[in-house]
């Protein structure tokens, strides 16, 4: 049986991938970075090893992490619009 990675290994991989900056579109903040799960996996989640999957996490600054998790409401609509626009641009470029 393969032992799952721990959260410290996942954080290190995510930080390297993000080049130690916030991964939210047009941000680039390098302080107060938080490991944020894209798909929440609780203790009764479908696959608890997914919690340690570096493809299921993003490095966000505190402000963008709070927007993503719903803790921050101020300016979140504007930030989500930018995020969706970048996503759509990536999809167009893949064609």
PDB file of N, CA and C in Angstrom:
ATOM      1  N   UNK A   1       0.845  -1.187   0.000  1.00  0.00           N
ATOM      2  CA  UNK A   1       0.000   0.000   0.000  1.00  0.00           C
ATOM      3  C   UNK A   1       0.890   1.249   0.000  1.00  0.00           C
ATOM      4  N   UNK A   2       0.579   2.199  -0.880  1.00  0.00           N
ATOM      5  CA  UNK A   2       1.338   3.440  -0.966  1.00  0.00           C
ATOM      6  C   UNK A   2       0.827   4.403   0.100  1.00  0.00           C
ATOM      7  N   UNK A   3       1.749   4.907   0.883  1.00  0.00           N
ATOM      8  CA  UNK A   3       1.378   5.849   1.937  1.00  0.00           C
ATOM      9  C   UNK A   3       1.094   7.220   1.312  1.00  0.00           C
ATOM     10  N   UNK A   4      -0.031   7.834   1.652  1.00  0.00           N
ATOM     11  CA  UNK A   4      -0.336   9.157   1.085  1.00  0.00           C
ATOM     12  C   UNK A   4       0.640  10.215   1.589  1.00  0.00           C
ATOM     13  N   UNK A   5       0.816  11.227   0.782  1.00  0.00           N
ATOM     14  CA  UNK A   5       1.659  12.354   1.186  1.00  0.00           C
ATOM     15  C   UNK A   5       1.018  13.044   2.389  1.00  0.00           C
ATOM     16  N   UNK A   6       1.811  13.800   3.104  1.00  0.00           N
ATOM     17  CA  UNK A   6       1.231  14.577   4.191  1.00  0.00           C
ATOM     18  C   UNK A   6       1.022  16.012   3.709  1.00  0.00           C
ATOM     19  N   UNK A   7       0.363  16.785   4.516  1.00  0.00           N
ATOM     20  CA  UNK A   7      -0.005  18.144   4.129  1.00  0.00           C
ATOM     21  C   UNK A   7       1.232  19.024   3.932  1.00  0.00           C
ATOM     22  N   UNK A   8       2.311  18.763   4.671  1.00  0.00           N
ATOM     23  CA  UNK A   8       3.540  19.557   4.505  1.00  0.00           C
ATOM     24  C   UNK A   8       4.162  19.332   3.130  1.00  0.00           C
ATOM     25  N   UNK A   9       4.171  18.079   2.666  1.00  0.00           N
ATOM     26  CA  UNK A   9       4.692  17.778   1.331  1.00  0.00           C
ATOM     27  C   UNK A   9       3.827  18.437   0.254  1.00  0.00           C
ATOM     28  N   UNK A  10       2.521  18.369   0.446  1.00  0.00           N
ATOM     29  CA  UNK A  10       1.595  18.969  -0.516  1.00  0.00           C
ATOM     30  C   UNK A  10       1.799  20.474  -0.579  1.00  0.00           C
ATOM     31  N   UNK A  11       1.943  21.112   0.579  1.00  0.00           N
ATOM     32  CA  UNK A  11       2.163  22.563   0.631  1.00  0.00           C
ATOM     33  C   UNK A  11       3.463  22.936  -0.090  1.00  0.00           C
ATOM     34  N   UNK A  12       4.526  22.161   0.141  1.00  0.00           N
ATOM     35  CA  UNK A  12       5.808  22.441  -0.508  1.00  0.00           C
ATOM     36  C   UNK A  12       5.680  22.335  -2.028  1.00  0.00           C
ATOM     37  N   UNK A  13       5.020  21.285  -2.527  1.00  0.00           N
ATOM     38  CA  UNK A  13       4.815  21.121  -3.972  1.00  0.00           C
ATOM     39  C   UNK A  13       4.002  22.288  -4.543  1.00  0.00           C
ATOM     40  N   UNK A  14       2.959  22.685  -3.810  1.00  0.00           N
ATOM     41  CA  UNK A  14       2.099  23.773  -4.281  1.00  0.00           C
ATOM     42  C   UNK A  14       2.859  25.108  -4.289  1.00  0.00           C
ATOM     43  N   UNK A  15       3.667  25.354  -3.280  1.00  0.00           N
ATOM     44  CA  UNK A  15       4.459  26.587  -3.234  1.00  0.00           C
ATOM     45  C   UNK A  15       5.441  26.665  -4.400  1.00  0.00           C
ATOM     46  N   UNK A  16       6.084  25.546  -4.705  1.00  0.00           N
ATOM     47  CA  UNK A  16       7.024  25.510  -5.833  1.00  0.00           C
ATOM     48  C   UNK A  16       6.276  25.758  -7.139  1.00  0.00           C
ATOM     49  N   UNK A  17       5.143  25.077  -7.322  1.00  0.00           N
ATOM     50  CA  UNK A  17       4.338  25.266  -8.533  1.00  0.00           C
ATOM     51  C   UNK A  17       3.911  26.730  -8.680  1.00  0.00           C
ATOM     52  N   UNK A  18       3.538  27.350  -7.566  1.00  0.00           N
ATOM     53  CA  UNK A  18       3.041  28.729  -7.574  1.00  0.00           C
ATOM     54  C   UNK A  18       4.167  29.760  -7.590  1.00  0.00           C
ATOM     55  N   UNK A  19       5.399  29.291  -7.523  1.00  0.00           N
ATOM     56  CA  UNK A  19       6.570  30.166  -7.452  1.00  0.00           C
ATOM     57  C   UNK A  19       6.479  31.111  -6.252  1.00  0.00           C
ATOM     58  N   UNK A  20       5.940  30.571  -5.169  1.00  0.00           N
ATOM     59  CA  UNK A  20       5.827  31.287  -3.892  1.00  0.00           C
ATOM     60  C   UNK A  20       5.014  32.578  -4.010  1.00  0.00           C
ATOM     61  N   UNK A  21       3.987  32.531  -4.866  1.00  0.00           N
ATOM     62  CA  UNK A  21       3.082  33.674  -5.039  1.00  0.00           C
ATOM     63  C   UNK A  21       1.648  33.180  -5.107  1.00  0.00           C
ATOM     64  N   UNK A  22       0.718  34.079  -4.827  1.00  0.00           N
ATOM     65  CA  UNK A  22      -0.701  33.765  -4.916  1.00  0.00           C
ATOM     66  C   UNK A  22      -1.035  33.338  -6.349  1.00  0.00           C
ATOM     67  N   UNK A  23      -1.793  32.244  -6.480  1.00  0.00           N
ATOM     68  CA  UNK A  23      -2.149  31.726  -7.799  1.00  0.00           C
ATOM     69  C   UNK A  23      -3.434  32.335  -8.364  1.00  0.00           C
ATOM     70  N   UNK A  24      -4.076  33.211  -7.627  1.00  0.00           N
ATOM     71  CA  UNK A  24      -5.279  33.876  -8.138  1.00  0.00           C
ATOM     72  C   UNK A  24      -4.856  34.770  -9.286  1.00  0.00           C
ATOM     73  N   UNK A  25      -5.690  34.832 -10.299  1.00  0.00           N
ATOM     74  CA  UNK A  25      -5.365  35.618 -11.484  1.00  0.00           C
ATOM     75  C   UNK A  25      -5.045  37.070 -11.137  1.00  0.00           C
ATOM     76  N   UNK A  26      -3.998  37.592 -11.728  1.00  0.00           N
ATOM     77  CA  UNK A  26      -3.550  38.977 -11.577  1.00  0.00           C
ATOM     78  C   UNK A  26      -3.220  39.376 -10.142  1.00  0.00           C
ATOM     79  N   UNK A  27      -2.817  38.423  -9.310  1.00  0.00           N
ATOM     80  CA  UNK A  27      -2.469  38.788  -7.931  1.00  0.00           C
ATOM     81  C   UNK A  27      -0.949  38.796  -7.752  1.00  0.00           C
ATOM     82  N   UNK A  28      -0.357  37.654  -7.499  1.00  0.00           N
ATOM     83  CA  UNK A  28       1.084  37.601  -7.326  1.00  0.00           C
ATOM     84  C   UNK A  28       1.589  37.983  -5.943  1.00  0.00           C
ATOM     85  N   UNK A  29       0.700  38.144  -4.972  1.00  0.00           N
ATOM     86  CA  UNK A  29       1.104  38.443  -3.591  1.00  0.00           C
ATOM     87  C   UNK A  29       1.982  37.306  -3.073  1.00  0.00           C
ATOM     88  N   UNK A  30       3.022  37.659  -2.338  1.00  0.00           N
ATOM     89  CA  UNK A  30       3.933  36.621  -1.850  1.00  0.00           C
ATOM     90  C   UNK A  30       3.935  36.489  -0.324  1.00  0.00           C
ATOM     91  N   UNK A  31       3.074  37.234   0.347  1.00  0.00           N
ATOM     92  CA  UNK A  31       3.000  37.148   1.809  1.00  0.00           C
ATOM     93  C   UNK A  31       1.661  36.557   2.233  1.00  0.00           C
ATOM     94  N   UNK A  32       1.661  35.931   3.380  1.00  0.00           N
ATOM     95  CA  UNK A  32       0.451  35.358   3.982  1.00  0.00           C
ATOM     96  C   UNK A  32      -0.234  34.357   3.055  1.00  0.00           C
ATOM     97  N   UNK A  33       0.554  33.477   2.420  1.00  0.00           N
ATOM     98  CA  UNK A  33       0.004  32.479   1.519  1.00  0.00           C
ATOM     99  C   UNK A  33      -0.641  31.344   2.306  1.00  0.00           C
ATOM    100  N   UNK A  34      -1.784  30.899   1.796  1.00  0.00           N
ATOM    101  CA  UNK A  34      -2.523  29.827   2.450  1.00  0.00           C
ATOM    102  C   UNK A  34      -2.760  28.704   1.453  1.00  0.00           C
ATOM    103  N   UNK A  35      -2.627  27.479   1.910  1.00  0.00           N
ATOM    104  CA  UNK A  35      -2.954  26.313   1.108  1.00  0.00           C
ATOM    105  C   UNK A  35      -4.467  26.158   1.141  1.00  0.00           C
ATOM    106  N   UNK A  36      -5.107  26.252  -0.008  1.00  0.00           N
ATOM    107  CA  UNK A  36      -6.562  26.212  -0.095  1.00  0.00           C
ATOM    108  C   UNK A  36      -6.990  25.018  -0.930  1.00  0.00           C
ATOM    109  N   UNK A  37      -7.861  24.171  -0.372  1.00  0.00           N
ATOM    110  CA  UNK A  37      -8.359  23.020  -1.122  1.00  0.00           C
ATOM    111  C   UNK A  37      -9.400  23.477  -2.139  1.00  0.00           C
ATOM    112  N   UNK A  38      -9.264  22.978  -3.372  1.00  0.00           N
ATOM    113  CA  UNK A  38     -10.221  23.311  -4.418  1.00  0.00           C
ATOM    114  C   UNK A  38     -11.523  22.553  -4.165  1.00  0.00           C
ATOM    115  N   UNK A  39     -11.416  21.255  -4.025  1.00  0.00           N
ATOM    116  CA  UNK A  39     -12.568  20.419  -3.695  1.00  0.00           C
ATOM    117  C   UNK A  39     -12.411  19.997  -2.246  1.00  0.00           C
ATOM    118  N   UNK A  40     -13.326  20.424  -1.402  1.00  0.00           N
ATOM    119  CA  UNK A  40     -13.229  20.115   0.025  1.00  0.00           C
ATOM    120  C   UNK A  40     -13.409  18.616   0.241  1.00  0.00           C
ATOM    121  N   UNK A  41     -12.528  18.045   1.036  1.00  0.00           N
ATOM    122  CA  UNK A  41     -12.593  16.637   1.386  1.00  0.00           C
ATOM    123  C   UNK A  41     -12.661  16.561   2.904  1.00  0.00           C
ATOM    124  N   UNK A  42     -13.822  16.244   3.423  1.00  0.00           N
ATOM    125  CA  UNK A  42     -13.984  16.138   4.869  1.00  0.00           C
ATOM    126  C   UNK A  42     -13.500  14.786   5.362  1.00  0.00           C
ATOM    127  N   UNK A  43     -13.678  14.547   6.635  1.00  0.00           N
ATOM    128  CA  UNK A  43     -13.242  13.272   7.195  1.00  0.00           C
ATOM    129  C   UNK A  43     -14.028  12.109   6.608  1.00  0.00           C
ATOM    130  N   UNK A  44     -15.209  12.364   6.113  1.00  0.00           N
ATOM    131  CA  UNK A  44     -16.015  11.321   5.484  1.00  0.00           C
ATOM    132  C   UNK A  44     -16.028  11.497   3.963  1.00  0.00           C
ATOM    133  N   UNK A  45     -15.023  12.177   3.433  1.00  0.00           N
ATOM    134  CA  UNK A  45     -14.959  12.459   1.996  1.00  0.00           C
ATOM    135  C   UNK A  45     -14.845  11.205   1.154  1.00  0.00           C
ATOM    136  N   UNK A  46     -15.086  11.389  -0.124  1.00  0.00           N
ATOM    137  CA  UNK A  46     -15.057  10.260  -1.060  1.00  0.00           C
ATOM    138  C   UNK A  46     -13.686   9.602  -1.103  1.00  0.00           C
ATOM    139  N   UNK A  47     -12.642  10.403  -1.067  1.00  0.00           N
ATOM    140  CA  UNK A  47     -11.283   9.877  -1.155  1.00  0.00           C
ATOM    141  C   UNK A  47     -10.379  10.775  -0.324  1.00  0.00           C
ATOM    142  N   UNK A  48     -10.108  10.353   0.888  1.00  0.00           N
ATOM    143  CA  UNK A  48      -9.349  11.213   1.793  1.00  0.00           C
ATOM    144  C   UNK A  48      -7.923  11.469   1.308  1.00  0.00           C
ATOM    145  N   UNK A  49      -7.360  10.604   0.438  1.00  0.00           N
ATOM    146  CA  UNK A  49      -6.020  10.853  -0.080  1.00  0.00           C
ATOM    147  C   UNK A  49      -6.018  12.061  -1.014  1.00  0.00           C
ATOM    148  N   UNK A  50      -7.175  12.406  -1.572  1.00  0.00           N
ATOM    149  CA  UNK A  50      -7.276  13.563  -2.460  1.00  0.00           C
ATOM    150  C   UNK A  50      -6.952  14.856  -1.706  1.00  0.00           C
ATOM    151  N   UNK A  51      -7.120  14.847  -0.397  1.00  0.00           N
ATOM    152  CA  UNK A  51      -6.796  16.027   0.404  1.00  0.00           C
ATOM    153  C   UNK A  51      -5.322  16.388   0.281  1.00  0.00           C
ATOM    154  N   UNK A  52      -4.479  15.408   0.002  1.00  0.00           N
ATOM    155  CA  UNK A  52      -3.041  15.639  -0.110  1.00  0.00           C
ATOM    156  C   UNK A  52      -2.576  15.712  -1.565  1.00  0.00           C
ATOM    157  N   UNK A  53      -3.497  15.765  -2.492  1.00  0.00           N
ATOM    158  CA  UNK A  53      -3.178  15.825  -3.917  1.00  0.00           C
ATOM    159  C   UNK A  53      -2.876  17.272  -4.296  1.00  0.00           C
ATOM    160  N   UNK A  54      -1.686  17.521  -4.827  1.00  0.00           N
ATOM    161  CA  UNK A  54      -1.306  18.903  -5.162  1.00  0.00           C
ATOM    162  C   UNK A  54      -2.158  19.469  -6.303  1.00  0.00           C
ATOM    163  N   UNK A  55      -2.870  18.612  -7.040  1.00  0.00           N
ATOM    164  CA  UNK A  55      -3.790  19.099  -8.072  1.00  0.00           C
ATOM    165  C   UNK A  55      -5.130  19.527  -7.486  1.00  0.00           C
ATOM    166  N   UNK A  56      -5.334  19.300  -6.206  1.00  0.00           N
ATOM    167  CA  UNK A  56      -6.577  19.684  -5.546  1.00  0.00           C
ATOM    168  C   UNK A  56      -6.385  20.873  -4.607  1.00  0.00           C
ATOM    169  N   UNK A  57      -5.259  21.546  -4.717  1.00  0.00           N
ATOM    170  CA  UNK A  57      -4.998  22.690  -3.852  1.00  0.00           C
ATOM    171  C   UNK A  57      -4.477  23.861  -4.669  1.00  0.00           C
ATOM    172  N   UNK A  58      -4.620  25.039  -4.116  1.00  0.00           N
ATOM    173  CA  UNK A  58      -4.060  26.255  -4.711  1.00  0.00           C
ATOM    174  C   UNK A  58      -3.435  27.067  -3.598  1.00  0.00           C
ATOM    175  N   UNK A  59      -2.398  27.805  -3.942  1.00  0.00           N
ATOM    176  CA  UNK A  59      -1.782  28.728  -2.988  1.00  0.00           C
ATOM    177  C   UNK A  59      -2.404  30.099  -3.244  1.00  0.00           C
ATOM    178  N   UNK A  60      -3.149  30.574  -2.272  1.00  0.00           N
ATOM    179  CA  UNK A  60      -3.785  31.884  -2.365  1.00  0.00           C
ATOM    180  C   UNK A  60      -3.281  32.760  -1.224  1.00  0.00           C
ATOM    181  N   UNK A  61      -3.213  34.065  -1.477  1.00  0.00           N
ATOM    182  CA  UNK A  61      -2.962  34.993  -0.380  1.00  0.00           C
ATOM    183  C   UNK A  61      -4.189  34.929   0.542  1.00  0.00           C
ATOM    184  N   UNK A  62      -4.043  35.449   1.730  1.00  0.00           N
ATOM    185  CA  UNK A  62      -5.152  35.360   2.691  1.00  0.00           C
ATOM    186  C   UNK A  62      -6.436  35.957   2.130  1.00  0.00           C
ATOM    187  N   UNK A  63      -6.337  37.103   1.464  1.00  0.00           N
ATOM    188  CA  UNK A  63      -7.528  37.765   0.947  1.00  0.00           C
ATOM    189  C   UNK A  63      -8.243  36.892  -0.088  1.00  0.00           C
ATOM    190  N   UNK A  64      -7.499  36.336  -1.052  1.00  0.00           N
ATOM    191  CA  UNK A  64      -8.129  35.505  -2.084  1.00  0.00           C
ATOM    192  C   UNK A  64      -8.592  34.158  -1.521  1.00  0.00           C
ATOM    193  N   UNK A  65      -7.881  33.622  -0.541  1.00  0.00           N
ATOM    194  CA  UNK A  65      -8.346  32.406   0.121  1.00  0.00           C
ATOM    195  C   UNK A  65      -9.684  32.662   0.810  1.00  0.00           C
ATOM    196  N   UNK A  66      -9.786  33.809   1.473  1.00  0.00           N
ATOM    197  CA  UNK A  66     -11.040  34.156   2.145  1.00  0.00           C
ATOM    198  C   UNK A  66     -12.178  34.377   1.149  1.00  0.00           C
ATOM    199  N   UNK A  67     -11.888  34.938  -0.012  1.00  0.00           N
ATOM    200  CA  UNK A  67     -12.916  35.080  -1.044  1.00  0.00           C
ATOM    201  C   UNK A  67     -13.363  33.698  -1.510  1.00  0.00           C
ATOM    202  N   UNK A  68     -12.396  32.835  -1.802  1.00  0.00           N
ATOM    203  CA  UNK A  68     -12.715  31.506  -2.318  1.00  0.00           C
ATOM    204  C   UNK A  68     -13.531  30.685  -1.325  1.00  0.00           C
ATOM    205  N   UNK A  69     -13.197  30.772  -0.045  1.00  0.00           N
ATOM    206  CA  UNK A  69     -13.899  29.982   0.965  1.00  0.00           C
ATOM    207  C   UNK A  69     -15.178  30.655   1.465  1.00  0.00           C
ATOM    208  N   UNK A  70     -15.446  31.876   1.001  1.00  0.00           N
ATOM    209  CA  UNK A  70     -16.673  32.557   1.384  1.00  0.00           C
ATOM    210  C   UNK A  70     -16.569  33.409   2.626  1.00  0.00           C
ATOM    211  N   UNK A  71     -15.391  33.541   3.196  1.00  0.00           N
ATOM    212  CA  UNK A  71     -15.214  34.363   4.400  1.00  0.00           C
ATOM    213  C   UNK A  71     -15.179  35.849   4.070  1.00  0.00           C
ATOM    214  N   UNK A  72     -14.834  36.188   2.841  1.00  0.00           N
ATOM    215  CA  UNK A  72     -14.705  37.593   2.411  1.00  0.00           C
ATOM    216  C   UNK A  72     -15.730  37.867   1.317  1.00  0.00           C
ATOM    217  N   UNK A  73     -16.585  38.843   1.525  1.00  0.00           N
ATOM    218  CA  UNK A  73     -17.605  39.191   0.541  1.00  0.00           C
ATOM    219  C   UNK A  73     -17.242  40.443  -0.265  1.00  0.00           C
ATOM    220  N   UNK A  74     -16.488  41.352   0.349  1.00  0.00           N
ATOM    221  CA  UNK A  74     -16.152  42.618  -0.287  1.00  0.00           C
ATOM    222  C   UNK A  74     -15.310  42.375  -1.538  1.00  0.00           C
ATOM    223  N   UNK A  75     -15.759  42.912  -2.654  1.00  0.00           N
ATOM    224  CA  UNK A  75     -15.057  42.846  -3.935  1.00  0.00           C
ATOM    225  C   UNK A  75     -14.962  41.440  -4.516  1.00  0.00           C
ATOM    226  N   UNK A  76     -15.655  40.477  -3.952  1.00  0.00           N
ATOM    227  CA  UNK A  76     -15.520  39.104  -4.434  1.00  0.00           C
ATOM    228  C   UNK A  76     -16.085  38.935  -5.838  1.00  0.00           C
ATOM    229  N   UNK A  77     -17.164  39.631  -6.179  1.00  0.00           N
ATOM    230  CA  UNK A  77     -17.736  39.509  -7.525  1.00  0.00           C
ATOM    231  C   UNK A  77     -16.709  39.930  -8.577  1.00  0.00           C
ATOM    232  N   UNK A  78     -16.059  41.053  -8.369  1.00  0.00           N
ATOM    233  CA  UNK A  78     -15.040  41.534  -9.307  1.00  0.00           C
ATOM    234  C   UNK A  78     -13.918  40.506  -9.465  1.00  0.00           C
ATOM    235  N   UNK A  79     -13.479  39.933  -8.352  1.00  0.00           N
ATOM    236  CA  UNK A  79     -12.398  38.943  -8.384  1.00  0.00           C
ATOM    237  C   UNK A  79     -12.832  37.665  -9.099  1.00  0.00           C
ATOM    238  N   UNK A  80     -14.064  37.228  -8.872  1.00  0.00           N
ATOM    239  CA  UNK A  80     -14.557  36.030  -9.568  1.00  0.00           C
ATOM    240  C   UNK A  80     -14.691  36.279 -11.068  1.00  0.00           C
ATOM    241  N   UNK A  81     -15.079  37.471 -11.461  1.00  0.00           N
ATOM    242  CA  UNK A  81     -15.171  37.805 -12.887  1.00  0.00           C
ATOM    243  C   UNK A  81     -13.799  37.674 -13.535  1.00  0.00           C
ATOM    244  N   UNK A  82     -12.764  38.220 -12.889  1.00  0.00           N
ATOM    245  CA  UNK A  82     -11.406  38.108 -13.436  1.00  0.00           C
ATOM    246  C   UNK A  82     -10.973  36.651 -13.533  1.00  0.00           C
ATOM    247  N   UNK A  83     -11.294  35.871 -12.524  1.00  0.00           N
ATOM    248  CA  UNK A  83     -10.925  34.462 -12.503  1.00  0.00           C
ATOM    249  C   UNK A  83     -11.601  33.697 -13.646  1.00  0.00           C
ATOM    250  N   UNK A  84     -12.883  33.931 -13.851  1.00  0.00           N
ATOM    251  CA  UNK A  84     -13.621  33.252 -14.926  1.00  0.00           C
ATOM    252  C   UNK A  84     -13.114  33.705 -16.289  1.00  0.00           C
ATOM    253  N   UNK A  85     -12.821  34.976 -16.436  1.00  0.00           N
ATOM    254  CA  UNK A  85     -12.289  35.462 -17.715  1.00  0.00           C
ATOM    255  C   UNK A  85     -10.967  34.780 -18.050  1.00  0.00           C
ATOM    256  N   UNK A  86     -10.092  34.626 -17.076  1.00  0.00           N
ATOM    257  CA  UNK A  86      -8.817  33.954 -17.334  1.00  0.00           C
ATOM    258  C   UNK A  86      -9.047  32.485 -17.684  1.00  0.00           C
ATOM    259  N   UNK A  87      -9.959  31.833 -16.977  1.00  0.00           N
ATOM    260  CA  UNK A  87     -10.281  30.432 -17.263  1.00  0.00           C
ATOM    261  C   UNK A  87     -10.778  30.277 -18.701  1.00  0.00           C
ATOM    262  N   UNK A  88     -11.687  31.150 -19.119  1.00  0.00           N
ATOM    263  CA  UNK A  88     -12.219  31.070 -20.483  1.00  0.00           C
ATOM    264  C   UNK A  88     -11.135  31.335 -21.521  1.00  0.00           C
ATOM    265  N   UNK A  89     -10.233  32.243 -21.220  1.00  0.00           N
ATOM    266  CA  UNK A  89      -9.119  32.519 -22.132  1.00  0.00           C
ATOM    267  C   UNK A  89      -8.215  31.283 -22.264  1.00  0.00           C
ATOM    268  N   UNK A  90      -7.956  30.611 -21.165  1.00  0.00           N
ATOM    269  CA  UNK A  90      -7.165  29.369 -21.203  1.00  0.00           C
ATOM    270  C   UNK A  90      -7.851  28.314 -22.056  1.00  0.00           C
ATOM    271  N   UNK A  91      -9.163  28.194 -21.909  1.00  0.00           N
ATOM    272  CA  UNK A  91      -9.911  27.210 -22.709  1.00  0.00           C
ATOM    273  C   UNK A  91      -9.840  27.547 -24.197  1.00  0.00           C
ATOM    274  N   UNK A  92      -9.964  28.828 -24.538  1.00  0.00           N
ATOM    275  CA  UNK A  92      -9.882  29.237 -25.933  1.00  0.00           C
ATOM    276  C   UNK A  92      -8.514  28.932 -26.531  1.00  0.00           C
ATOM    277  N   UNK A  93      -7.470  29.124 -25.756  1.00  0.00           N
ATOM    278  CA  UNK A  93      -6.104  28.898 -26.225  1.00  0.00           C
ATOM    279  C   UNK A  93      -5.769  27.419 -26.386  1.00  0.00           C
ATOM    280  N   UNK A  94      -6.528  26.534 -25.719  1.00  0.00           N
ATOM    281  CA  UNK A  94      -6.285  25.106 -25.837  1.00  0.00           C
ATOM    282  C   UNK A  94      -6.818  24.538 -27.147  1.00  0.00           C
ATOM    283  N   UNK A  95      -7.758  25.237 -27.768  1.00  0.00           N
ATOM    284  CA  UNK A  95      -8.373  24.741 -29.017  1.00  0.00           C
ATOM    285  C   UNK A  95      -7.432  24.805 -30.166  1.00  0.00           C
TER     286      UNK A  95
END
